[in-house]
Amino acid sequence: MTASVIATTVTTPVTRHLSVFVGNRDCTGDVLWSSLRLSDAGKNAGSFSVTLDQTLANMPELHEQSPVLVIDHDTSPETMFRGFVKEHHPILTPGQVGGWARTEVRATDHGEALDNYIPGPEVRPAESAAARIGYLWGRYANHWLSGDLSNVTINVASVPAQTFTAITLRRALDMVVTQAAPTTGAWYLDQVGRLHVYTSETNAAPYNIDADAPTAGEMAPADLDIDYDAGIYRNAIYVNGANAAGSGWVYDHAAIAQAGGSVFSGDPIDAPDCDTATKRDNLGNMYLGRVATSAVRGRFTAFSPKDGWRAGQTLLVTSAKIGITNYSTRVERVETTLFTSDASKRRYSVDFGRVGGQSGSGDSGFAGTMAGTTAGLGTELGERLSYGTDAGGTPLVHDDAVALAVKDSAGVARVELGKFGSDYGLRVTNGASVVIIDGTSDMFRIVASGTGTWPTVGANASAQNFVDVATTLTYSPASLGFYDQTTAVQLPSVDVDLATGNVSVQRRMDVNESGLNSRVFFRIDNATATPIGSTTNGRYYILEQTGI
Amino acid sequence: MLGMLLAYDAAGNVVATLDHLVVRDDDGMAKGLWDFTAHEAAGRAHTDIWTVSNAAGSKVWPEWLGASAHEFRVELDGPPGRKHISALVHKVSGHRRERAVIEGRIAARMAAAGDGPADLRDIVGGPDRPLRLEEDGR
């Protein structure tokens, strides 16, 4: 039998570099790769955004809190992002039949599971740091957080007894690490949801940085940017503990000596879990260890097929021009974008060192009454809120678009402070009205208001009363006036004889300058042969233009 | 305690009112409202605040009545030089608005509030929200 020649079509298999799942739906084929953005931020909030070339109606799996998973097939581990949909909306697409042919999706990462609430009281006796973390994790970490605690390597045999009440799991971790290893302890959540708690951990980044002469295993990014941040400098701090024993001053004497003997302390730390001198000193030393010296931080961009930069990775940074050699630091945030249509290459924007004071251990470990996360305050308009004052007592400057919002019981923001559009201001919303004070417009202020009386007047005569008000205005101000005739409120009036067109009676209200007074005239002109024997009263408003 | 000013003629008829007046500092910046009650209690002259061409006198009243104040005449009480308005009498119905009663209600409301703020708006109204009275002045 002669073998048949079977015509075949050879199909070159498509290499999948990234896979994107929303709900249980594989959206990879719908992803517009140029729109994809992911940020991995360790213990801080990571994010995801993408535009899908698919109508919202065709994606029933997409709803608020749908799980989002991004797999990077070119790296190990493959998981690149895990999170939950926070926002999705259709996009009007010009030229497309039907119009709303695309969908934008935004998500935050699994770190929100760290904000699970611990009502407490959870009273923990003196025990090892690992045991305490294991207890809290086992009890309050939900299934989105990995049960693999092999990266909890902090080796502290005994941490003082602590009580955890009305806080989040995130805050509890800060508290444990602060007491276990105040100056060397740190923790973060990796991209697969595993907790890392350490005093020393090597999690090597794809490359070390040498800005001048990179060799094997190093790279020299073109846009390396480094700064020394001494924005928050303290060499002494007062700890407000739970009792007298847990309260008091903690000093960094070496830093004080370096500052020529000057003490810079700033606002105290509220620490309701500090009930012993040891805890007080641990917390104070942890705080001063971060703010008594300048923090080195920086940013660079790496272009590569598949390096797999991630938050938490360790690297060494060298720059002869700056004067640092093998400076050991850690990646705090990575934003990944793609710039090829097949997702085979990546662009990584890497932040290392401290990112806005939010990295390291216990960035809120010294503020026992504050939320231990950027999501606790001031993110109502999507940005971080920092707090405190500098050594001179001047409030610290916040990021642009930072806001503080006060919400009502329905979750509606009623008072917002921050940036609206291009201007900064205050926005108050009550019922159907919104008042915005943004410094871009003037308004009239009512300097004074009251009533006066038009006098009686004889036939073919005029008469006036006046009220002098000590407004101190040195000019004739703007004003409004109304008069009340038989309970009807009207503007000052002119009565016209319609047969002749002649004015018969005119009631005027004028406001003129009179020294440092504003004089309100109530003048009546009677052009009729009939006296006007009854009085009428009117209301005046004296106005002043003012900026707001 | 803020209040409004009533100017009255020789017969006691209310001829003008002043609900509020902004006070300025030496640089001309507005810093608040003039406390008419404190000004009068300190024995200072109302001519520091205003002058009304057709009035014989001026005193403080604890309620804000708006233009309805013109429906009343004032009754004064007290020693010469230290008189105050003890009541407003409606010119048509004769209804009396007694100052002692109003101030008693204010005191009771403030005592009930303790150290916290007391909402007096239903008792006295406000500079921009006068009490709404009935036709007989009640």
PDB file of C-alpha atoms in Angstrom, chain A residues 16-277:
ATOM      1  CA  ARG A  16       3.256  32.227  25.505  1.00  0.00           C
ATOM      2  CA  HIS A  17       5.366  34.505  27.675  1.00  0.00           C
ATOM      3  CA  LEU A  18       2.674  35.838  29.977  1.00  0.00           C
ATOM      4  CA  SER A  19      -0.774  34.592  30.903  1.00  0.00           C
ATOM      5  CA  VAL A  20      -3.422  36.780  32.432  1.00  0.00           C
ATOM      6  CA  PHE A  21      -6.442  35.348  34.232  1.00  0.00           C
ATOM      7  CA  VAL A  22      -9.376  37.334  35.567  1.00  0.00           C
ATOM      8  CA  GLY A  23     -11.851  35.286  37.519  1.00  0.00           C
ATOM      9  CA  ASN A  24     -11.457  31.916  35.884  1.00  0.00           C
ATOM     10  CA  ARG A  25     -11.160  33.398  32.453  1.00  0.00           C
ATOM     11  CA  ASP A  26      -7.970  33.223  30.456  1.00  0.00           C
ATOM     12  CA  CYS A  27      -7.830  36.771  29.118  1.00  0.00           C
ATOM     13  CA  THR A  28      -4.386  36.415  27.602  1.00  0.00           C
ATOM     14  CA  GLY A  29      -5.629  36.601  24.028  1.00  0.00           C
ATOM     15  CA  ASP A  30      -7.520  39.819  24.770  1.00  0.00           C
ATOM     16  CA  VAL A  31      -4.689  41.690  26.483  1.00  0.00           C
ATOM     17  CA  LEU A  32      -3.442  44.872  24.810  1.00  0.00           C
ATOM     18  CA  TRP A  33       0.126  44.413  25.937  1.00  0.00           C
ATOM     19  CA  SER A  34       1.115  48.024  25.716  1.00  0.00           C
ATOM     20  CA  SER A  35      -1.459  48.798  28.398  1.00  0.00           C
ATOM     21  CA  LEU A  36      -0.286  46.236  30.931  1.00  0.00           C
ATOM     22  CA  ARG A  37       1.228  47.599  34.123  1.00  0.00           C
ATOM     23  CA  LEU A  38       2.050  45.678  37.277  1.00  0.00           C
ATOM     24  CA  SER A  39       3.709  46.828  40.450  1.00  0.00           C
ATOM     25  CA  ASP A  40       5.139  44.526  43.058  1.00  0.00           C
ATOM     26  CA  ALA A  41       5.709  46.319  46.352  1.00  0.00           C
ATOM     27  CA  GLY A  42       6.536  43.746  49.006  1.00  0.00           C
ATOM     28  CA  LYS A  43       4.657  44.598  52.163  1.00  0.00           C
ATOM     29  CA  ASN A  44       3.073  47.618  50.520  1.00  0.00           C
ATOM     30  CA  ALA A  45       0.195  47.657  48.056  1.00  0.00           C
ATOM     31  CA  GLY A  46       0.954  46.361  44.576  1.00  0.00           C
ATOM     32  CA  SER A  47      -1.232  47.081  41.579  1.00  0.00           C
ATOM     33  CA  PHE A  48      -2.298  45.833  38.179  1.00  0.00           C
ATOM     34  CA  SER A  49      -3.950  47.553  35.260  1.00  0.00           C
ATOM     35  CA  VAL A  50      -4.697  46.425  31.737  1.00  0.00           C
ATOM     36  CA  THR A  51      -6.984  47.101  28.820  1.00  0.00           C
ATOM     37  CA  LEU A  52      -8.674  44.054  27.325  1.00  0.00           C
ATOM     38  CA  ASP A  53      -9.813  43.986  23.733  1.00  0.00           C
ATOM     39  CA  GLN A  54     -13.134  42.503  24.779  1.00  0.00           C
ATOM     40  CA  THR A  55     -16.512  43.913  25.629  1.00  0.00           C
ATOM     41  CA  LEU A  56     -17.536  43.888  29.233  1.00  0.00           C
ATOM     42  CA  ALA A  57     -20.738  42.068  28.389  1.00  0.00           C
ATOM     43  CA  ASN A  58     -18.732  39.079  27.192  1.00  0.00           C
ATOM     44  CA  MET A  59     -16.888  38.711  30.478  1.00  0.00           C
ATOM     45  CA  PRO A  60     -19.336  37.595  33.167  1.00  0.00           C
ATOM     46  CA  GLU A  61     -16.366  36.451  35.233  1.00  0.00           C
ATOM     47  CA  LEU A  62     -15.285  40.041  35.689  1.00  0.00           C
ATOM     48  CA  HIS A  63     -16.709  41.728  38.757  1.00  0.00           C
ATOM     49  CA  GLU A  64     -15.482  43.514  41.838  1.00  0.00           C
ATOM     50  CA  GLN A  65     -13.035  41.382  43.832  1.00  0.00           C
ATOM     51  CA  SER A  66     -12.620  38.852  41.004  1.00  0.00           C
ATOM     52  CA  PRO A  67      -9.233  37.208  41.487  1.00  0.00           C
ATOM     53  CA  VAL A  68      -6.483  38.277  39.113  1.00  0.00           C
ATOM     54  CA  LEU A  69      -3.486  36.092  38.314  1.00  0.00           C
ATOM     55  CA  VAL A  70      -0.561  36.895  36.067  1.00  0.00           C
ATOM     56  CA  ILE A  71       1.868  34.107  35.174  1.00  0.00           C
ATOM     57  CA  ASP A  72       5.297  34.900  33.774  1.00  0.00           C
ATOM     58  CA  HIS A  73       6.342  31.780  31.894  1.00  0.00           C
ATOM     59  CA  ASP A  74       9.882  33.100  31.434  1.00  0.00           C
ATOM     60  CA  THR A  75      10.782  33.308  35.140  1.00  0.00           C
ATOM     61  CA  SER A  76      10.805  31.105  38.172  1.00  0.00           C
ATOM     62  CA  PRO A  77       8.656  31.148  40.180  1.00  0.00           C
ATOM     63  CA  GLU A  78       6.148  31.794  37.467  1.00  0.00           C
ATOM     64  CA  THR A  79       3.608  33.718  39.519  1.00  0.00           C
ATOM     65  CA  MET A  80       4.045  37.397  38.829  1.00  0.00           C
ATOM     66  CA  PHE A  81       0.925  38.936  40.369  1.00  0.00           C
ATOM     67  CA  ARG A  82      -1.989  37.805  42.497  1.00  0.00           C
ATOM     68  CA  GLY A  83      -4.740  40.188  43.436  1.00  0.00           C
ATOM     69  CA  PHE A  84      -8.341  41.293  43.202  1.00  0.00           C
ATOM     70  CA  VAL A  85     -10.260  43.484  40.793  1.00  0.00           C
ATOM     71  CA  LYS A  86     -11.047  46.861  42.256  1.00  0.00           C
ATOM     72  CA  GLU A  87     -12.294  48.724  39.227  1.00  0.00           C
ATOM     73  CA  HIS A  88     -13.446  47.834  35.749  1.00  0.00           C
ATOM     74  CA  HIS A  89     -15.244  49.825  33.108  1.00  0.00           C
ATOM     75  CA  PRO A  90     -15.940  49.734  29.378  1.00  0.00           C
ATOM     76  CA  ILE A  91     -13.974  51.972  27.080  1.00  0.00           C
ATOM     77  CA  LEU A  92     -15.525  53.761  24.154  1.00  0.00           C
ATOM     78  CA  THR A  93     -13.445  52.707  21.187  1.00  0.00           C
ATOM     79  CA  PRO A  94     -13.617  54.999  18.128  1.00  0.00           C
ATOM     80  CA  GLY A  95     -14.181  53.215  14.883  1.00  0.00           C
ATOM     81  CA  GLN A  96     -15.466  50.048  16.499  1.00  0.00           C
ATOM     82  CA  VAL A  97     -18.984  48.927  15.674  1.00  0.00           C
ATOM     83  CA  GLY A  98     -20.943  49.033  18.891  1.00  0.00           C
ATOM     84  CA  GLY A  99     -18.559  51.552  20.435  1.00  0.00           C
ATOM     85  CA  TRP A 100     -17.768  50.084  23.850  1.00  0.00           C
ATOM     86  CA  ALA A 101     -15.504  47.365  22.542  1.00  0.00           C
ATOM     87  CA  ARG A 102     -12.779  47.352  25.189  1.00  0.00           C
ATOM     88  CA  THR A 103     -12.602  47.017  28.938  1.00  0.00           C
ATOM     89  CA  GLU A 104     -10.160  48.491  31.406  1.00  0.00           C
ATOM     90  CA  VAL A 105      -9.388  46.520  34.551  1.00  0.00           C
ATOM     91  CA  ARG A 106      -7.549  47.627  37.675  1.00  0.00           C
ATOM     92  CA  ALA A 107      -6.626  45.464  40.630  1.00  0.00           C
ATOM     93  CA  THR A 108      -4.679  45.568  43.872  1.00  0.00           C
ATOM     94  CA  ASP A 109      -2.555  42.705  45.035  1.00  0.00           C
ATOM     95  CA  HIS A 110      -3.078  39.987  47.610  1.00  0.00           C
ATOM     96  CA  GLY A 111      -1.517  42.188  50.289  1.00  0.00           C
ATOM     97  CA  GLU A 112      -4.974  43.324  51.274  1.00  0.00           C
ATOM     98  CA  ALA A 113      -5.328  40.000  53.031  1.00  0.00           C
ATOM     99  CA  LEU A 114      -2.844  41.389  55.548  1.00  0.00           C
ATOM    100  CA  ASP A 115      -5.491  43.864  56.618  1.00  0.00           C
ATOM    101  CA  ASN A 116      -7.620  41.133  58.164  1.00  0.00           C
ATOM    102  CA  TYR A 117      -8.814  42.322  61.540  1.00  0.00           C
ATOM    103  CA  ILE A 118      -7.714  40.879  64.865  1.00  0.00           C
ATOM    104  CA  PRO A 119     -10.401  41.828  67.383  1.00  0.00           C
ATOM    105  CA  GLY A 120      -8.470  40.338  70.252  1.00  0.00           C
ATOM    106  CA  PRO A 121      -7.373  40.390  72.812  1.00  0.00           C
ATOM    107  CA  GLU A 122      -4.756  37.926  71.689  1.00  0.00           C
ATOM    108  CA  VAL A 123      -2.458  37.613  74.676  1.00  0.00           C
ATOM    109  CA  ARG A 124       0.845  36.013  73.782  1.00  0.00           C
ATOM    110  CA  PRO A 125       3.341  35.004  76.453  1.00  0.00           C
ATOM    111  CA  ALA A 126       7.068  35.343  76.033  1.00  0.00           C
ATOM    112  CA  GLU A 127       7.992  33.032  73.165  1.00  0.00           C
ATOM    113  CA  SER A 128      10.160  32.872  70.083  1.00  0.00           C
ATOM    114  CA  ALA A 129       9.472  35.310  67.285  1.00  0.00           C
ATOM    115  CA  ALA A 130       8.853  32.475  64.849  1.00  0.00           C
ATOM    116  CA  ALA A 131       6.341  30.850  67.173  1.00  0.00           C
ATOM    117  CA  ARG A 132       4.415  34.065  67.627  1.00  0.00           C
ATOM    118  CA  ILE A 133       4.360  34.801  63.925  1.00  0.00           C
ATOM    119  CA  GLY A 134       3.301  31.240  63.220  1.00  0.00           C
ATOM    120  CA  TYR A 135       0.444  31.540  65.706  1.00  0.00           C
ATOM    121  CA  LEU A 136      -0.869  34.816  64.275  1.00  0.00           C
ATOM    122  CA  TRP A 137      -0.413  33.675  60.681  1.00  0.00           C
ATOM    123  CA  GLY A 138      -2.133  30.391  61.272  1.00  0.00           C
ATOM    124  CA  ARG A 139      -5.062  32.079  62.935  1.00  0.00           C
ATOM    125  CA  TYR A 140      -5.586  35.201  60.809  1.00  0.00           C
ATOM    126  CA  ALA A 141      -4.000  34.629  57.365  1.00  0.00           C
ATOM    127  CA  ASN A 142      -6.670  33.598  54.875  1.00  0.00           C
ATOM    128  CA  HIS A 143      -6.181  31.178  51.991  1.00  0.00           C
ATOM    129  CA  TRP A 144      -4.771  33.895  49.723  1.00  0.00           C
ATOM    130  CA  LEU A 145      -1.704  34.016  51.923  1.00  0.00           C
ATOM    131  CA  SER A 146       0.627  31.054  51.659  1.00  0.00           C
ATOM    132  CA  GLY A 147       0.946  28.673  54.571  1.00  0.00           C
ATOM    133  CA  ASP A 148       4.601  28.184  53.681  1.00  0.00           C
ATOM    134  CA  LEU A 149       6.511  29.874  56.508  1.00  0.00           C
ATOM    135  CA  SER A 150       9.910  28.567  55.485  1.00  0.00           C
ATOM    136  CA  ASN A 151      11.009  32.140  54.794  1.00  0.00           C
ATOM    137  CA  VAL A 152      10.323  33.218  58.384  1.00  0.00           C
ATOM    138  CA  THR A 153      13.964  33.018  59.355  1.00  0.00           C
ATOM    139  CA  ILE A 154      14.069  35.555  62.156  1.00  0.00           C
ATOM    140  CA  ASN A 155      15.888  33.743  64.930  1.00  0.00           C
ATOM    141  CA  VAL A 156      14.928  35.427  68.191  1.00  0.00           C
ATOM    142  CA  ALA A 157      14.409  32.929  70.966  1.00  0.00           C
ATOM    143  CA  SER A 158      12.316  35.088  73.243  1.00  0.00           C
ATOM    144  CA  VAL A 159      10.128  38.074  72.459  1.00  0.00           C
ATOM    145  CA  PRO A 160       8.443  39.818  75.418  1.00  0.00           C
ATOM    146  CA  ALA A 161       4.790  39.095  76.035  1.00  0.00           C
ATOM    147  CA  GLN A 162       2.468  41.125  73.802  1.00  0.00           C
ATOM    148  CA  THR A 163      -1.269  41.681  73.583  1.00  0.00           C
ATOM    149  CA  PHE A 164      -2.878  42.259  70.191  1.00  0.00           C
ATOM    150  CA  THR A 165      -6.250  44.001  70.259  1.00  0.00           C
ATOM    151  CA  ALA A 166      -8.271  45.719  67.531  1.00  0.00           C
ATOM    152  CA  ILE A 167      -5.517  45.777  64.937  1.00  0.00           C
ATOM    153  CA  THR A 168      -4.794  44.220  61.580  1.00  0.00           C
ATOM    154  CA  LEU A 169      -2.529  41.270  60.867  1.00  0.00           C
ATOM    155  CA  ARG A 170      -0.182  43.696  59.105  1.00  0.00           C
ATOM    156  CA  ARG A 171       0.098  45.825  62.209  1.00  0.00           C
ATOM    157  CA  ALA A 172       0.603  42.781  64.405  1.00  0.00           C
ATOM    158  CA  LEU A 173       3.551  41.686  62.259  1.00  0.00           C
ATOM    159  CA  ASP A 174       5.071  45.142  62.637  1.00  0.00           C
ATOM    160  CA  MET A 175       4.673  44.905  66.390  1.00  0.00           C
ATOM    161  CA  VAL A 176       6.282  41.474  66.632  1.00  0.00           C
ATOM    162  CA  VAL A 177       9.249  42.362  64.449  1.00  0.00           C
ATOM    163  CA  THR A 178       9.790  45.629  66.294  1.00  0.00           C
ATOM    164  CA  GLN A 179      10.085  43.835  69.622  1.00  0.00           C
ATOM    165  CA  ALA A 180      12.035  40.878  68.255  1.00  0.00           C
ATOM    166  CA  ALA A 181      14.674  42.746  66.267  1.00  0.00           C
ATOM    167  CA  PRO A 182      14.097  46.472  66.425  1.00  0.00           C
ATOM    168  CA  THR A 183      17.036  47.599  64.298  1.00  0.00           C
ATOM    169  CA  THR A 184      17.631  44.650  61.984  1.00  0.00           C
ATOM    170  CA  GLY A 185      14.239  43.024  61.595  1.00  0.00           C
ATOM    171  CA  ALA A 186      12.119  43.385  58.469  1.00  0.00           C
ATOM    172  CA  TRP A 187       9.359  41.560  56.613  1.00  0.00           C
ATOM    173  CA  TYR A 188       7.596  41.489  53.296  1.00  0.00           C
ATOM    174  CA  LEU A 189       5.142  39.435  51.293  1.00  0.00           C
ATOM    175  CA  ASP A 190       6.428  37.937  48.064  1.00  0.00           C
ATOM    176  CA  GLN A 191       4.526  37.622  44.836  1.00  0.00           C
ATOM    177  CA  VAL A 192       3.207  34.131  45.647  1.00  0.00           C
ATOM    178  CA  GLY A 193       1.930  35.178  49.063  1.00  0.00           C
ATOM    179  CA  ARG A 194       4.727  33.794  51.206  1.00  0.00           C
ATOM    180  CA  LEU A 195       5.729  35.741  54.284  1.00  0.00           C
ATOM    181  CA  HIS A 196       9.412  36.640  54.673  1.00  0.00           C
ATOM    182  CA  VAL A 197      10.545  37.742  58.141  1.00  0.00           C
ATOM    183  CA  TYR A 198      14.257  38.104  58.694  1.00  0.00           C
ATOM    184  CA  THR A 199      17.131  39.919  60.199  1.00  0.00           C
ATOM    185  CA  SER A 200      19.276  38.951  57.258  1.00  0.00           C
ATOM    186  CA  GLU A 201      18.048  37.451  54.033  1.00  0.00           C
ATOM    187  CA  THR A 202      19.665  36.922  50.680  1.00  0.00           C
ATOM    188  CA  ASN A 203      17.222  36.935  47.824  1.00  0.00           C
ATOM    189  CA  ALA A 204      19.488  37.919  45.019  1.00  0.00           C
ATOM    190  CA  ALA A 205      18.223  40.292  42.366  1.00  0.00           C
ATOM    191  CA  PRO A 206      18.978  39.371  38.751  1.00  0.00           C
ATOM    192  CA  TYR A 207      21.913  41.791  38.730  1.00  0.00           C
ATOM    193  CA  ASN A 208      23.903  44.000  41.041  1.00  0.00           C
ATOM    194  CA  ILE A 209      24.368  47.593  39.969  1.00  0.00           C
ATOM    195  CA  ASP A 210      27.680  49.105  38.991  1.00  0.00           C
ATOM    196  CA  ALA A 211      27.100  52.460  37.380  1.00  0.00           C
ATOM    197  CA  ASP A 212      30.662  52.757  36.053  1.00  0.00           C
ATOM    198  CA  ALA A 213      32.223  49.434  35.053  1.00  0.00           C
ATOM    199  CA  PRO A 214      29.811  46.528  35.256  1.00  0.00           C
ATOM    200  CA  THR A 215      31.250  43.059  35.078  1.00  0.00           C
ATOM    201  CA  ALA A 216      29.625  39.666  35.031  1.00  0.00           C
ATOM    202  CA  GLY A 217      26.486  39.623  37.081  1.00  0.00           C
ATOM    203  CA  GLU A 218      26.246  43.425  37.063  1.00  0.00           C
ATOM    204  CA  MET A 219      24.522  46.036  34.987  1.00  0.00           C
ATOM    205  CA  ALA A 220      24.876  49.785  34.533  1.00  0.00           C
ATOM    206  CA  PRO A 221      21.433  51.289  34.009  1.00  0.00           C
ATOM    207  CA  ALA A 222      21.472  54.541  32.085  1.00  0.00           C
ATOM    208  CA  ASP A 223      19.019  56.247  34.383  1.00  0.00           C
ATOM    209  CA  LEU A 224      20.340  55.313  37.828  1.00  0.00           C
ATOM    210  CA  ASP A 225      19.177  57.927  40.304  1.00  0.00           C
ATOM    211  CA  ILE A 226      20.259  57.938  43.943  1.00  0.00           C
ATOM    212  CA  ASP A 227      19.482  60.319  46.763  1.00  0.00           C
ATOM    213  CA  TYR A 228      20.171  60.517  50.434  1.00  0.00           C
ATOM    214  CA  ASP A 229      16.973  61.247  52.268  1.00  0.00           C
ATOM    215  CA  ALA A 230      17.314  63.085  55.553  1.00  0.00           C
ATOM    216  CA  GLY A 231      13.776  64.456  55.364  1.00  0.00           C
ATOM    217  CA  ILE A 232      12.894  62.844  58.682  1.00  0.00           C
ATOM    218  CA  TYR A 233      15.878  63.250  60.978  1.00  0.00           C
ATOM    219  CA  ARG A 234      15.576  62.347  64.629  1.00  0.00           C
ATOM    220  CA  ASN A 235      18.232  61.436  67.171  1.00  0.00           C
ATOM    221  CA  ALA A 236      15.896  61.245  70.141  1.00  0.00           C
ATOM    222  CA  ILE A 237      12.304  60.146  70.498  1.00  0.00           C
ATOM    223  CA  TYR A 238       9.750  60.070  73.286  1.00  0.00           C
ATOM    224  CA  VAL A 239       7.720  56.889  73.499  1.00  0.00           C
ATOM    225  CA  ASN A 240       4.173  57.191  74.862  1.00  0.00           C
ATOM    226  CA  GLY A 241       3.754  53.701  76.217  1.00  0.00           C
ATOM    227  CA  ALA A 242       0.963  51.967  78.069  1.00  0.00           C
ATOM    228  CA  ASN A 243       2.320  52.985  81.446  1.00  0.00           C
ATOM    229  CA  ALA A 244       5.158  54.825  83.124  1.00  0.00           C
ATOM    230  CA  ALA A 245       7.530  51.917  82.704  1.00  0.00           C
ATOM    231  CA  GLY A 246       6.849  51.716  78.979  1.00  0.00           C
ATOM    232  CA  SER A 247       7.194  55.452  78.407  1.00  0.00           C
ATOM    233  CA  GLY A 248      10.154  57.757  78.212  1.00  0.00           C
ATOM    234  CA  TRP A 249      12.977  59.144  76.111  1.00  0.00           C
ATOM    235  CA  VAL A 250      15.191  57.003  73.895  1.00  0.00           C
ATOM    236  CA  TYR A 251      18.419  58.591  72.613  1.00  0.00           C
ATOM    237  CA  ASP A 252      20.855  57.790  69.819  1.00  0.00           C
ATOM    238  CA  HIS A 253      23.902  59.242  71.500  1.00  0.00           C
ATOM    239  CA  ALA A 254      26.199  58.587  68.561  1.00  0.00           C
ATOM    240  CA  ALA A 255      23.909  60.503  66.245  1.00  0.00           C
ATOM    241  CA  ILE A 256      23.605  63.307  68.778  1.00  0.00           C
ATOM    242  CA  ALA A 257      27.372  63.574  68.953  1.00  0.00           C
ATOM    243  CA  GLN A 258      27.541  63.602  65.160  1.00  0.00           C
ATOM    244  CA  ALA A 259      25.011  66.462  65.161  1.00  0.00           C
ATOM    245  CA  GLY A 260      27.257  68.491  67.420  1.00  0.00           C
ATOM    246  CA  GLY A 261      25.305  67.735  70.554  1.00  0.00           C
ATOM    247  CA  SER A 262      21.973  68.971  69.148  1.00  0.00           C
ATOM    248  CA  VAL A 263      18.933  66.885  69.944  1.00  0.00           C
ATOM    249  CA  PHE A 264      16.149  66.614  67.320  1.00  0.00           C
ATOM    250  CA  SER A 265      13.092  64.757  68.553  1.00  0.00           C
ATOM    251  CA  GLY A 266       9.838  65.706  66.811  1.00  0.00           C
ATOM    252  CA  ASP A 267       6.458  64.221  67.619  1.00  0.00           C
ATOM    253  CA  PRO A 268       6.305  61.364  70.128  1.00  0.00           C
ATOM    254  CA  ILE A 269       5.468  57.767  69.231  1.00  0.00           C
ATOM    255  CA  ASP A 270       2.204  56.412  70.548  1.00  0.00           C
ATOM    256  CA  ALA A 271       2.857  52.794  71.573  1.00  0.00           C
ATOM    257  CA  PRO A 272       0.040  51.283  73.627  1.00  0.00           C
ATOM    258  CA  ASP A 273       1.759  47.884  73.575  1.00  0.00           C
ATOM    259  CA  CYS A 274       4.877  49.163  75.323  1.00  0.00           C
ATOM    260  CA  ASP A 275       4.494  48.373  78.992  1.00  0.00           C
ATOM    261  CA  THR A 276       8.118  47.784  79.932  1.00  0.00           C
ATOM    262  CA  ALA A 277      11.344  49.716  79.599  1.00  0.00           C
TER     263      ALA A 277
END
